Coordinates of C-alpha atoms in Angstrom, one line a residue:
Chain W
M617 CA 67.0 106.0 106.3
H618 CA 70.2 108.0 107.1
T619 CA 71.6 105.5 109.6
K620 CA 71.5 102.6 107.1
S621 CA 74.8 101.2 105.7
I622 CA 75.2 101.3 101.9
T623 CA 74.3 97.6 101.8
E624 CA 71.1 98.1 103.7
L625 CA 70.2 101.1 101.5
L626 CA 70.8 99.1 98.3
A627 CA 68.5 96.3 99.7
A628 CA 65.9 98.9 100.7
L629 CA 66.0 100.5 97.2
Q630 CA 65.7 97.2 95.5
G631 CA 62.9 96.1 97.8
G632 CA 61.0 99.2 97.0
E633 CA 61.0 100.3 100.7
F634 CA 61.8 103.8 99.4
S635 CA 62.9 105.4 96.2
A636 CA 66.3 107.0 95.4
H637 CA 64.3 110.3 95.1
E638 CA 62.9 109.9 98.5
L639 CA 66.3 108.9 99.9
T640 CA 68.1 111.9 98.2
S641 CA 65.3 114.3 99.4
H642 CA 65.8 113.0 102.9
F643 CA 69.6 113.6 102.9
L644 CA 69.0 117.1 101.4
D645 CA 66.6 117.9 104.1
R646 CA 69.1 116.9 106.7
I647 CA 71.8 118.9 105.0
R648 CA 69.5 122.1 104.9
S649 CA 68.6 121.7 108.5
L650 CA 71.9 120.5 110.0
D651 CA 74.8 121.7 107.8
P652 CA 74.5 125.4 109.0
H653 CA 76.1 124.0 112.3
Y654 CA 79.0 122.3 110.4
N655 CA 79.7 124.1 107.2
S656 CA 80.7 120.7 105.6
F657 CA 79.6 121.8 102.1
I658 CA 81.1 124.2 99.7
T659 CA 78.6 123.5 96.9
L660 CA 75.2 121.9 97.3
L661 CA 73.6 120.2 94.3
E662 CA 69.9 120.0 95.2
E663 CA 68.4 120.1 91.7
D664 CA 71.0 118.0 90.0
A665 CA 70.8 115.4 92.8
L666 CA 67.0 115.2 92.7
Q667 CA 67.0 114.8 88.9
A668 CA 69.7 112.1 89.0
A669 CA 67.8 110.3 91.6
F670 CA 64.6 110.5 89.5
R671 CA 66.5 108.9 86.6
S672 CA 68.0 106.4 88.9
D673 CA 64.6 105.2 89.9
Q674 CA 63.5 105.1 86.4
R675 CA 66.5 102.9 85.4
R676 CA 65.9 100.6 88.4
A677 CA 62.3 100.1 87.4
K678 CA 63.7 98.9 84.0
G679 CA 66.0 96.5 85.7
E680 CA 69.1 98.7 85.3
A681 CA 70.8 99.0 88.7
P682 CA 74.7 99.2 88.7
L683 CA 76.5 98.5 92.0
L684 CA 75.8 101.8 93.9
S685 CA 72.6 102.7 92.2
G686 CA 70.8 105.5 94.0
I687 CA 73.4 105.9 96.8
P688 CA 73.8 109.5 97.8
I689 CA 77.4 110.5 98.2
V690 CA 79.6 113.7 98.5
H691 CA 82.8 114.5 96.6
K692 CA 85.6 116.3 98.4
D693 CA 85.9 119.6 96.4
I694 CA 89.3 118.4 95.1
F695 CA 87.8 116.2 92.4
C696 CA 87.0 117.9 89.1
T697 CA 83.3 117.7 88.2
Q698 CA 82.2 118.6 84.7
G699 CA 80.0 121.7 84.7
I700 CA 80.1 122.0 88.5
R701 CA 82.6 124.2 90.2
T702 CA 85.7 122.7 91.9
T703 CA 87.2 125.2 94.3
C704 CA 89.9 123.0 96.1
G705 CA 89.0 125.2 99.2
S706 CA 90.8 128.1 97.6
R707 CA 89.9 131.6 96.4
M708 CA 92.2 130.7 93.4
L709 CA 89.6 128.4 92.1
H710 CA 86.5 130.1 93.4
D711 CA 84.9 130.3 89.9
F712 CA 86.6 127.3 88.3
I713 CA 84.3 125.0 86.5
A714 CA 86.2 122.0 85.2
P715 CA 85.5 120.9 81.6
Y716 CA 85.8 117.2 82.5
D717 CA 85.2 114.6 85.2
A718 CA 87.9 113.2 87.4
T719 CA 88.2 109.4 86.8
V720 CA 87.0 108.8 90.4
V721 CA 83.9 111.0 89.7
E722 CA 83.3 109.1 86.3
K723 CA 83.6 105.7 87.8
L724 CA 81.2 106.5 90.6
N725 CA 78.7 108.1 88.2
Q726 CA 78.9 104.9 86.1
A727 CA 78.1 102.9 89.2
G728 CA 75.0 104.9 89.8
V729 CA 75.6 107.2 92.7
I730 CA 73.8 110.5 93.4
V731 CA 76.1 113.4 94.0
L732 CA 74.6 115.6 96.8
G733 CA 77.4 118.2 96.6
K734 CA 81.1 119.1 97.0
S735 CA 82.6 119.1 100.6
N736 CA 84.7 121.7 102.4
M737 CA 88.5 121.0 102.8
D738 CA 91.7 122.7 103.7
E739 CA 93.0 124.8 100.9
F740 CA 94.6 122.6 98.2
A741 CA 94.5 119.9 100.8
M742 CA 97.2 121.5 102.9
G743 CA 96.1 121.3 106.5
S744 CA 95.0 119.0 109.4
S745 CA 92.1 120.9 110.8
N746 CA 90.2 122.3 107.9
E747 CA 91.0 125.9 109.1
T748 CA 93.0 126.8 106.0
S749 CA 89.8 126.6 103.8
H750 CA 88.8 129.9 102.0
Y751 CA 85.2 128.8 102.8
G752 CA 85.4 128.8 106.6
N753 CA 86.0 126.3 109.3
V754 CA 84.2 123.1 109.4
H755 CA 82.8 122.0 112.9
N756 CA 83.2 118.6 114.5
P757 CA 79.7 117.1 115.0
W758 CA 80.9 115.6 118.4
D759 CA 81.7 119.0 119.6
L760 CA 81.0 122.1 117.4
E761 CA 83.9 124.0 119.1
R762 CA 86.4 121.5 117.8
V763 CA 88.0 120.8 114.4
P764 CA 87.0 117.9 112.3
G765 CA 90.6 117.2 111.2
G766 CA 91.8 117.8 107.7
S767 CA 92.2 118.1 104.9
S768 CA 89.1 116.0 104.0
G769 CA 87.2 117.6 107.0
G770 CA 84.0 118.4 105.1
S771 CA 83.7 114.8 103.8
A772 CA 84.4 113.4 107.3
V773 CA 81.7 115.5 108.9
A774 CA 79.2 114.9 106.1
V775 CA 79.5 111.1 106.8
A776 CA 79.7 111.3 110.6
A777 CA 76.6 113.6 110.8
R778 CA 74.7 111.2 108.4
L779 CA 74.3 113.9 105.8
C780 CA 75.3 111.4 103.0
A781 CA 75.9 107.6 102.7
A782 CA 79.6 108.0 101.9
A783 CA 82.2 110.5 100.7
T784 CA 85.4 110.7 98.6
G785 CA 88.5 112.1 100.0
T786 CA 92.2 112.4 99.4
D787 CA 95.2 111.5 101.6
T788 CA 98.7 113.0 101.1
G789 CA 100.0 112.8 104.7
G790 CA 96.9 111.6 106.6
S791 CA 94.0 113.7 105.1
I792 CA 91.5 110.8 105.1
R793 CA 92.6 108.9 108.2
Q794 CA 93.1 111.7 110.6
P795 CA 89.6 113.4 110.0
A796 CA 88.0 109.9 110.0
S797 CA 89.6 109.3 113.5
L798 CA 88.6 112.7 114.8
C799 CA 84.9 112.3 113.6
G800 CA 84.5 108.6 114.5
I801 CA 84.2 107.1 111.0
T802 CA 86.0 104.7 108.7
G803 CA 88.6 106.2 106.4
L804 CA 90.5 104.3 103.8
K805 CA 93.7 105.4 102.0
P806 CA 94.5 102.7 99.4
T807 CA 98.0 101.9 98.1
Y808 CA 99.6 104.7 96.1
G809 CA 98.4 104.2 92.5
R810 CA 95.5 102.0 93.4
I811 CA 93.0 104.7 92.4
S812 CA 93.5 107.0 89.5
R813 CA 94.7 110.7 90.3
W814 CA 93.4 111.9 87.0
G815 CA 91.2 115.0 87.5
M816 CA 92.2 115.3 91.2
V817 CA 93.9 118.7 91.8
A818 CA 97.5 117.9 92.5
Y819 CA 99.3 118.8 95.8
A820 CA 102.2 116.4 96.2
S821 CA 102.0 113.9 93.2
S822 CA 104.3 111.2 94.6
L823 CA 102.1 111.1 97.8
D824 CA 98.5 112.0 96.8
Q825 CA 96.0 109.2 96.9
A826 CA 92.2 109.1 96.6
G827 CA 90.1 107.0 99.0
S828 CA 86.8 107.0 100.9
L829 CA 85.2 108.1 104.1
T830 CA 82.3 105.8 105.1
R831 CA 80.4 104.6 108.3
S832 CA 81.9 101.1 108.0
A833 CA 84.6 98.9 106.4
E834 CA 81.9 97.1 104.4
D835 CA 80.8 100.4 102.9
A836 CA 84.5 101.2 102.2
A837 CA 84.9 97.8 100.5
L838 CA 82.0 98.8 98.2
M839 CA 83.4 102.1 97.4
L840 CA 86.9 100.8 96.8
S841 CA 85.4 98.1 94.4
V842 CA 84.1 101.0 92.2
M843 CA 87.0 103.5 92.6
A844 CA 90.1 101.1 92.2
G845 CA 91.7 100.1 89.0
H846 CA 94.2 101.1 86.3
D847 CA 93.7 104.3 84.3
P848 CA 95.9 104.9 81.3
R849 CA 95.4 108.7 82.0
D850 CA 97.4 108.5 85.1
S851 CA 100.8 107.2 84.5
T852 CA 101.3 106.3 88.2
S853 CA 98.2 104.3 88.4
I854 CA 98.9 100.5 89.0
A855 CA 97.9 97.9 86.4
A856 CA 97.1 95.3 89.1
H857 CA 94.2 93.0 89.6
V858 CA 91.3 94.5 91.7
P859 CA 90.0 91.8 94.2
H860 CA 86.4 91.3 95.0
Y861 CA 86.7 93.3 98.2
T862 CA 83.2 92.6 99.7
A863 CA 83.5 88.9 99.1
E864 CA 86.7 88.8 101.2
L865 CA 85.2 90.6 104.2
D866 CA 83.8 87.4 105.9
S867 CA 87.0 85.4 106.2
E868 CA 88.0 85.2 109.9
V869 CA 90.9 87.0 111.6
K870 CA 92.0 83.8 113.4
G871 CA 95.8 83.3 112.9
L872 CA 96.4 86.6 111.4
R873 CA 99.8 88.1 112.5
I874 CA 99.4 91.6 113.8
G875 CA 102.4 93.9 114.4
L876 CA 102.4 96.7 116.9
C877 CA 104.9 99.4 116.0
R878 CA 106.9 100.1 119.1
E879 CA 107.7 103.7 118.1
Y880 CA 104.0 104.5 117.7
F881 CA 103.3 104.0 121.5
E882 CA 106.3 106.1 122.6
D883 CA 106.5 109.8 122.3
G884 CA 103.6 112.1 121.6
L885 CA 100.7 109.9 122.1
D886 CA 97.9 110.9 124.5
A887 CA 97.6 108.2 127.3
S888 CA 93.8 107.9 127.0
V889 CA 94.1 107.4 123.2
A890 CA 96.8 104.7 123.8
A891 CA 94.4 103.0 126.2
C892 CA 91.6 102.9 123.6
V893 CA 93.9 101.6 120.9
Q894 CA 95.2 98.8 123.3
E895 CA 91.7 97.8 124.0
G896 CA 91.0 97.6 120.3
I897 CA 94.0 95.4 119.9
A898 CA 92.9 93.2 122.8
E899 CA 89.5 92.7 120.8
L900 CA 91.5 91.6 117.7
E901 CA 93.5 89.2 119.9
K902 CA 90.2 87.8 121.2
L903 CA 89.2 87.1 117.6
G904 CA 92.3 84.9 117.3
A905 CA 94.9 87.2 115.8
T906 CA 98.5 86.9 117.2
I907 CA 100.2 90.0 118.4
S908 CA 104.0 90.8 118.2
E909 CA 106.0 94.0 118.5
V910 CA 107.9 95.4 115.6
S911 CA 110.2 98.3 115.2
L912 CA 110.2 101.0 112.5
A913 CA 113.4 102.8 113.6
N914 CA 113.4 105.4 110.9
I915 CA 109.7 106.5 111.3
K916 CA 110.8 109.4 113.4
H917 CA 112.2 111.0 110.4
A918 CA 109.0 110.9 108.5
I919 CA 107.7 114.3 109.3
P920 CA 110.9 116.1 108.4
A921 CA 111.2 114.2 105.1
Y922 CA 107.5 114.9 104.4
Y923 CA 107.9 118.6 104.9
V924 CA 110.5 118.7 102.2
I925 CA 109.0 116.3 99.7
A926 CA 105.3 117.7 100.0
P927 CA 106.3 121.4 99.7
A928 CA 108.7 120.7 96.9
E929 CA 106.1 118.9 94.8
C930 CA 103.5 121.5 95.8
S931 CA 105.7 124.4 94.6
A932 CA 106.1 122.7 91.2
N933 CA 102.4 121.7 90.9
L934 CA 101.0 125.0 92.0
S935 CA 103.2 126.9 89.6
R936 CA 100.4 126.3 87.0
F937 CA 98.2 129.0 88.8
D938 CA 99.3 132.1 87.0
G939 CA 96.1 134.0 86.3
V940 CA 96.3 133.3 82.6
R941 CA 94.5 130.0 81.6
Y942 CA 92.0 129.5 84.5
G943 CA 91.5 130.5 88.1
Y944 CA 91.8 133.8 89.9
R945 CA 93.2 136.8 88.1
C946 CA 94.1 140.1 89.9
D947 CA 92.4 143.4 88.8
D948 CA 94.2 145.7 86.3
P949 CA 97.6 144.1 86.1
D950 CA 100.3 146.6 84.8
S951 CA 102.7 143.9 83.5
L952 CA 103.0 140.2 83.0
E953 CA 105.0 139.9 86.2
D954 CA 102.5 141.9 88.1
L955 CA 99.8 139.6 86.8
Y956 CA 101.7 136.5 88.0
K957 CA 102.6 137.8 91.3
R958 CA 99.4 139.5 92.4
S959 CA 97.1 136.7 91.0
R960 CA 99.2 134.1 93.1
S961 CA 99.6 136.3 96.2
E962 CA 95.8 137.2 96.3
G963 CA 94.6 133.9 95.2
F964 CA 96.5 131.6 97.6
G965 CA 96.1 131.6 101.4
R966 CA 98.8 131.9 103.9
E967 CA 99.5 128.1 104.5
V968 CA 99.6 127.3 100.8
K969 CA 102.1 130.2 100.2
R970 CA 104.2 129.0 103.1
R971 CA 104.6 125.5 101.6
I972 CA 105.3 127.0 98.2
M973 CA 108.1 129.1 99.7
V974 CA 109.6 126.1 101.5
G975 CA 109.4 124.0 98.4
T976 CA 110.9 126.6 96.2
F977 CA 113.8 126.9 98.7
A978 CA 114.3 123.1 98.8
L979 CA 114.4 122.8 95.1
S980 CA 116.6 125.9 94.6
A981 CA 120.2 125.8 93.3
G982 CA 122.6 124.7 96.0
Y983 CA 120.1 123.1 98.2
Y984 CA 118.6 120.2 96.3
D985 CA 121.0 117.5 97.5
A986 CA 120.8 118.6 101.2
Y987 CA 117.0 118.6 101.2
Y988 CA 115.1 116.9 98.4
R989 CA 117.6 114.2 97.7
K990 CA 118.1 113.6 101.4
A991 CA 114.5 113.3 102.0
Q992 CA 114.0 110.9 99.1
Q993 CA 116.8 108.8 100.7
I994 CA 115.0 108.8 104.0
R995 CA 111.9 107.8 102.2
R996 CA 113.6 104.6 101.1
L997 CA 114.8 103.9 104.7
I998 CA 111.2 104.1 105.9
K999 CA 110.0 101.9 103.1
N1000 CA 112.7 99.3 104.0
D1001 CA 111.6 99.3 107.7
F1002 CA 108.1 98.6 106.6
S1003 CA 109.2 95.8 104.3
S1004 CA 111.1 94.2 107.0
A1005 CA 108.2 94.4 109.3
F1006 CA 105.9 92.8 106.7
D1007 CA 108.3 89.8 106.6
S1008 CA 106.9 88.7 109.9
V1009 CA 103.4 90.2 110.2
D1010 CA 100.3 90.5 108.0
I1011 CA 99.1 93.9 109.2
L1012 CA 100.3 96.7 111.5
V1013 CA 98.0 98.3 114.0
G1014 CA 98.4 101.5 116.0
P1015 CA 96.9 105.0 116.7
T1016 CA 95.8 107.2 113.9
A1017 CA 96.0 110.6 115.5
P1018 CA 98.0 111.5 118.7
A1019 CA 94.9 113.0 120.5
P1020 CA 91.2 113.4 120.0
A1021 CA 89.9 116.5 118.1
F1022 CA 91.3 119.9 119.4
K1023 CA 89.6 123.3 119.7
I1024 CA 89.2 125.5 116.6
G1025 CA 92.1 128.0 116.8
E1026 CA 94.1 126.0 119.4
K1027 CA 96.9 125.2 117.0
S1028 CA 96.4 127.4 114.1
E1029 CA 99.2 129.8 115.1
D1030 CA 101.6 127.0 115.9
Q1031 CA 102.4 125.4 112.5
I1032 CA 104.8 122.8 114.0
A1033 CA 102.2 121.5 116.4
M1034 CA 99.7 121.3 113.5
Y1035 CA 102.2 119.4 111.4
L1036 CA 102.7 116.8 114.3
Q1037 CA 99.0 115.9 114.0
D1038 CA 100.1 113.6 111.2
I1039 CA 102.9 111.9 113.0
F1040 CA 101.4 108.5 112.8
T1041 CA 99.9 108.8 109.3
I1042 CA 102.6 110.3 107.2
A1043 CA 105.0 107.4 106.9
C1044 CA 102.4 105.4 105.0
N1045 CA 102.2 108.1 102.4
L1046 CA 106.0 108.2 102.1
A1047 CA 106.1 104.4 101.8
G1048 CA 102.9 104.3 99.5
L1049 CA 101.3 101.8 101.8
P1050 CA 97.5 101.3 102.2
A1051 CA 96.1 102.2 105.5
A1052 CA 92.7 102.8 107.2
S1053 CA 91.4 104.4 110.4
I1054 CA 88.5 102.8 112.2
P1055 CA 86.6 104.0 115.3
V1056 CA 88.0 102.3 118.5
G1057 CA 86.4 104.2 121.5
F1058 CA 85.8 107.7 123.0
V1059 CA 87.7 110.0 125.2
D1060 CA 85.7 112.7 126.9
G1061 CA 82.9 112.1 124.4
L1062 CA 85.3 112.5 121.4
P1063 CA 86.0 109.6 119.0
V1064 CA 89.4 107.9 118.8
G1065 CA 90.7 106.0 115.7
M1066 CA 92.8 102.9 115.3
Q1067 CA 95.0 102.8 112.3
L1068 CA 95.5 99.5 110.2
I1069 CA 98.4 99.5 107.8
G1070 CA 98.5 96.8 105.2
N1071 CA 101.2 95.6 102.8
Y1072 CA 101.2 96.9 99.2
L1073 CA 98.0 96.3 97.3
D1074 CA 96.6 94.4 100.3
E1075 CA 93.6 96.6 101.1
A1076 CA 91.5 93.4 101.3
T1077 CA 93.3 92.4 104.5
I1078 CA 92.8 95.8 106.1
L1079 CA 89.0 95.8 105.2
R1080 CA 88.6 92.3 106.4
V1081 CA 90.2 93.1 109.8
A1082 CA 88.2 96.3 110.1
H1083 CA 85.0 94.5 109.2
Q1084 CA 85.5 91.6 111.7
F1085 CA 86.3 94.2 114.3
Q1086 CA 83.1 96.1 113.5
L1087 CA 81.0 92.9 113.7
Q1088 CA 82.1 92.8 117.4
T1089 CA 82.0 96.5 118.4
D1090 CA 79.5 99.3 117.9
W1091 CA 81.9 102.3 117.9
H1092 CA 81.3 102.9 114.3
G1093 CA 77.5 102.9 114.7
R1094 CA 77.5 105.9 117.2
V1095 CA 75.8 109.0 115.9
P1096 CA 76.7 112.4 117.4
A1097 CA 74.0 114.2 119.5
T1098 CA 74.1 117.2 117.2
A1099 CA 73.1 114.9 114.2
A1100 CA 70.5 112.8 116.0
Chain L
M113 CA 118.8 126.9 109.8
Q114 CA 118.3 130.7 110.4
V115 CA 117.0 132.3 107.2
D116 CA 117.9 135.8 106.5
P117 CA 115.7 138.4 104.8
S118 CA 117.6 138.3 101.4
V119 CA 117.0 134.5 101.1
V120 CA 113.2 135.0 101.7
T121 CA 113.0 137.9 99.2
A122 CA 114.9 135.8 96.6
I123 CA 112.7 132.7 97.2
A124 CA 109.5 134.9 96.8
E125 CA 110.9 136.1 93.5
L126 CA 111.5 132.5 92.3
A127 CA 108.0 131.4 93.5
Q128 CA 106.5 134.6 91.7
L129 CA 104.8 135.6 95.0
Q130 CA 104.6 139.2 96.1
L131 CA 106.0 139.8 99.4
E132 CA 104.8 142.9 101.4
E133 CA 107.3 144.5 103.8
E134 CA 105.1 143.9 106.7
D135 CA 104.9 140.1 105.9
L136 CA 108.7 139.7 105.7
Q137 CA 109.2 138.9 109.3
E138 CA 106.4 136.3 109.5
N139 CA 107.9 134.6 106.4
I140 CA 111.4 134.5 107.9
D141 CA 110.0 133.0 111.1
S142 CA 107.9 130.4 109.4
M143 CA 110.6 129.3 107.0
S144 CA 113.1 129.2 109.8
N145 CA 110.7 127.0 111.9
I146 CA 110.0 124.6 109.1
L147 CA 113.7 124.3 108.1
A148 CA 114.6 123.7 111.8
L149 CA 112.1 120.8 111.8
V150 CA 113.4 119.4 108.4
D151 CA 117.1 119.8 109.4
Q152 CA 116.6 116.8 111.8
M153 CA 117.1 114.7 108.7
Q154 CA 120.7 115.8 108.5
S155 CA 121.5 113.5 111.5
V156 CA 120.6 110.4 109.5
D157 CA 123.4 108.5 107.6
T158 CA 122.0 108.0 104.1
S159 CA 125.5 107.7 102.3
A160 CA 124.7 104.4 100.5
I161 CA 121.0 104.8 100.1
E162 CA 119.3 105.2 96.7
P163 CA 116.8 108.0 96.6
M164 CA 113.2 106.8 96.2
A165 CA 110.9 108.7 93.8
N166 CA 108.1 106.1 93.6
P167 CA 107.0 103.8 96.3
L168 CA 106.7 100.9 93.9
D169 CA 109.8 101.9 92.0
A170 CA 107.6 102.2 88.9
V171 CA 109.1 103.7 85.7
Q172 CA 107.5 106.0 83.3
T173 CA 105.1 104.2 81.1
L174 CA 105.1 104.8 77.4
R175 CA 102.2 104.5 74.9
P176 CA 102.1 104.7 71.1
D177 CA 102.5 108.2 69.7
E178 CA 98.8 108.5 68.6
V179 CA 96.3 111.3 69.2
T180 CA 93.9 110.1 71.9
E181 CA 92.3 113.4 73.1
P182 CA 89.8 115.3 71.1
D183 CA 90.4 119.1 70.5
R184 CA 88.5 120.9 73.2
R185 CA 90.1 124.3 72.8
E186 CA 86.8 126.2 73.1
A187 CA 85.8 124.4 76.3
F188 CA 89.2 125.0 77.8
Q189 CA 89.4 128.7 76.8
S190 CA 85.8 129.3 78.0
I191 CA 87.2 129.1 81.6
A192 CA 90.1 131.6 81.1
P193 CA 90.0 135.0 82.5
A194 CA 90.6 136.7 79.2
T195 CA 90.8 135.4 75.7
E196 CA 90.5 136.8 72.2
A197 CA 90.4 135.1 68.8
G198 CA 91.6 131.8 70.3
F199 CA 94.5 133.5 72.2
Y200 CA 94.9 134.0 75.9
L201 CA 95.2 137.6 76.8
V202 CA 98.0 138.9 79.1
P203 CA 99.4 142.5 79.6
K204 CA 101.7 143.7 76.8
V205 CA 105.2 142.1 77.1
I206 CA 107.0 143.7 74.1
E207 CA 106.8 147.4 73.5

């Protein structure tokens, strides 16, 4: 059951091969026996899930079966879930029970999913290895001594280890695509504004975007069909038509113009990863796509600009955590200032405090123009580079991460080395473009991802290319030995 | 850019973070490292470039000034660390 795609699961549920209750029990059994190796869950919802599955079967018997009826999924613990705690991987929100559902959660519930639990993540989504979580490291199922990537590390592992059919995630600088790459699964970050941010704990609001982690592009298309769409409660959500993503998967890739970003294959890319990605590109060429080289000259400035914009927005967003209205409060504060300072200092972890400090500095009097304004100007230069590239190509292809999964602890003391993990993913967030990572091979038994970057609102082309690639290859179907 | 201790202390104050003496050096080092990374931006000529706040250059949307959310004061206060008679409790501010 656990190796089936969502489409196969839906057919089996509809055909009576097994019930949603049996399917949910099966995944819960796997989680209980396997997750102690991975630590991919923060909260497991056994009773709630089984009850929801029971109701799902009853509804299906009456002929009521919305699009994802009975499909067991996991939410990244950044999405507010009414009545169920939402920690965001932080001590600050250890006991926080949201009084409402995020739009993403609401839409997926309406589509009939079964929520198995909330997945582990880097604290407030700030990290690329899941090592900043207050709830402990998550272990990569391909090698338990290695990181799964981050920040959606728990979601990526739960999908890769077949502990659920699909998972939600968020991507501010690569937090869906990089863990998808390191865990050998398909991760999709749609266009900024394609999916509502309402009820998603904010990190950097002009960059944050929800998306999915799945076994295949076909599954990603199903998830996006449900998650996408305008939401009046999020003023940055886009009022644009949502295409029929699954219907567009079958068009062929022949004649599609693929651009290779020259800068992505220069500095910082592991040679064996480059070889895997080149083979993936050759496969697309065999399918009839034409390949040309493009240059994104300003992309090298993406990381510096990101490490101004993201911390600046984080320092503003996280100022709401003050120990008064919700979240962690220190013991016996002797003054209001003491309450604020100790609640924040004890509630936030090291990396979060670092980013708040840098962001506060960048926004402080006398520094705004030199840092924040400058970074926003660079952001436009990067966007302009992409726009020029999309004048001559339909999609851009390159690596997702510079190397396969690294060892736990290997980079945790070197913050700059950690930040460089996102060197190929960050520019899409700054430009607001949709992008996906799909499995493209292995290096020393560790998965490698290929990144597909589309034009604004053109998730359909990304999903189609990914699906056509996955019809020809089986990298996405490999299951790690620890999860067999 | 090399950050000196007085800058770190002032920023911690603005950010309402308590900075222990033994953490000062680590904060100086990490801020200096990040600022050295971001200072690479300064080599880029951006003189005629309009800053970009939203990828699709969207503007703030407006809606009619009507009440759309129900009053859920009790639900929201039930998750607060300390409340009394509908108020949030904090340490005494005015003597």
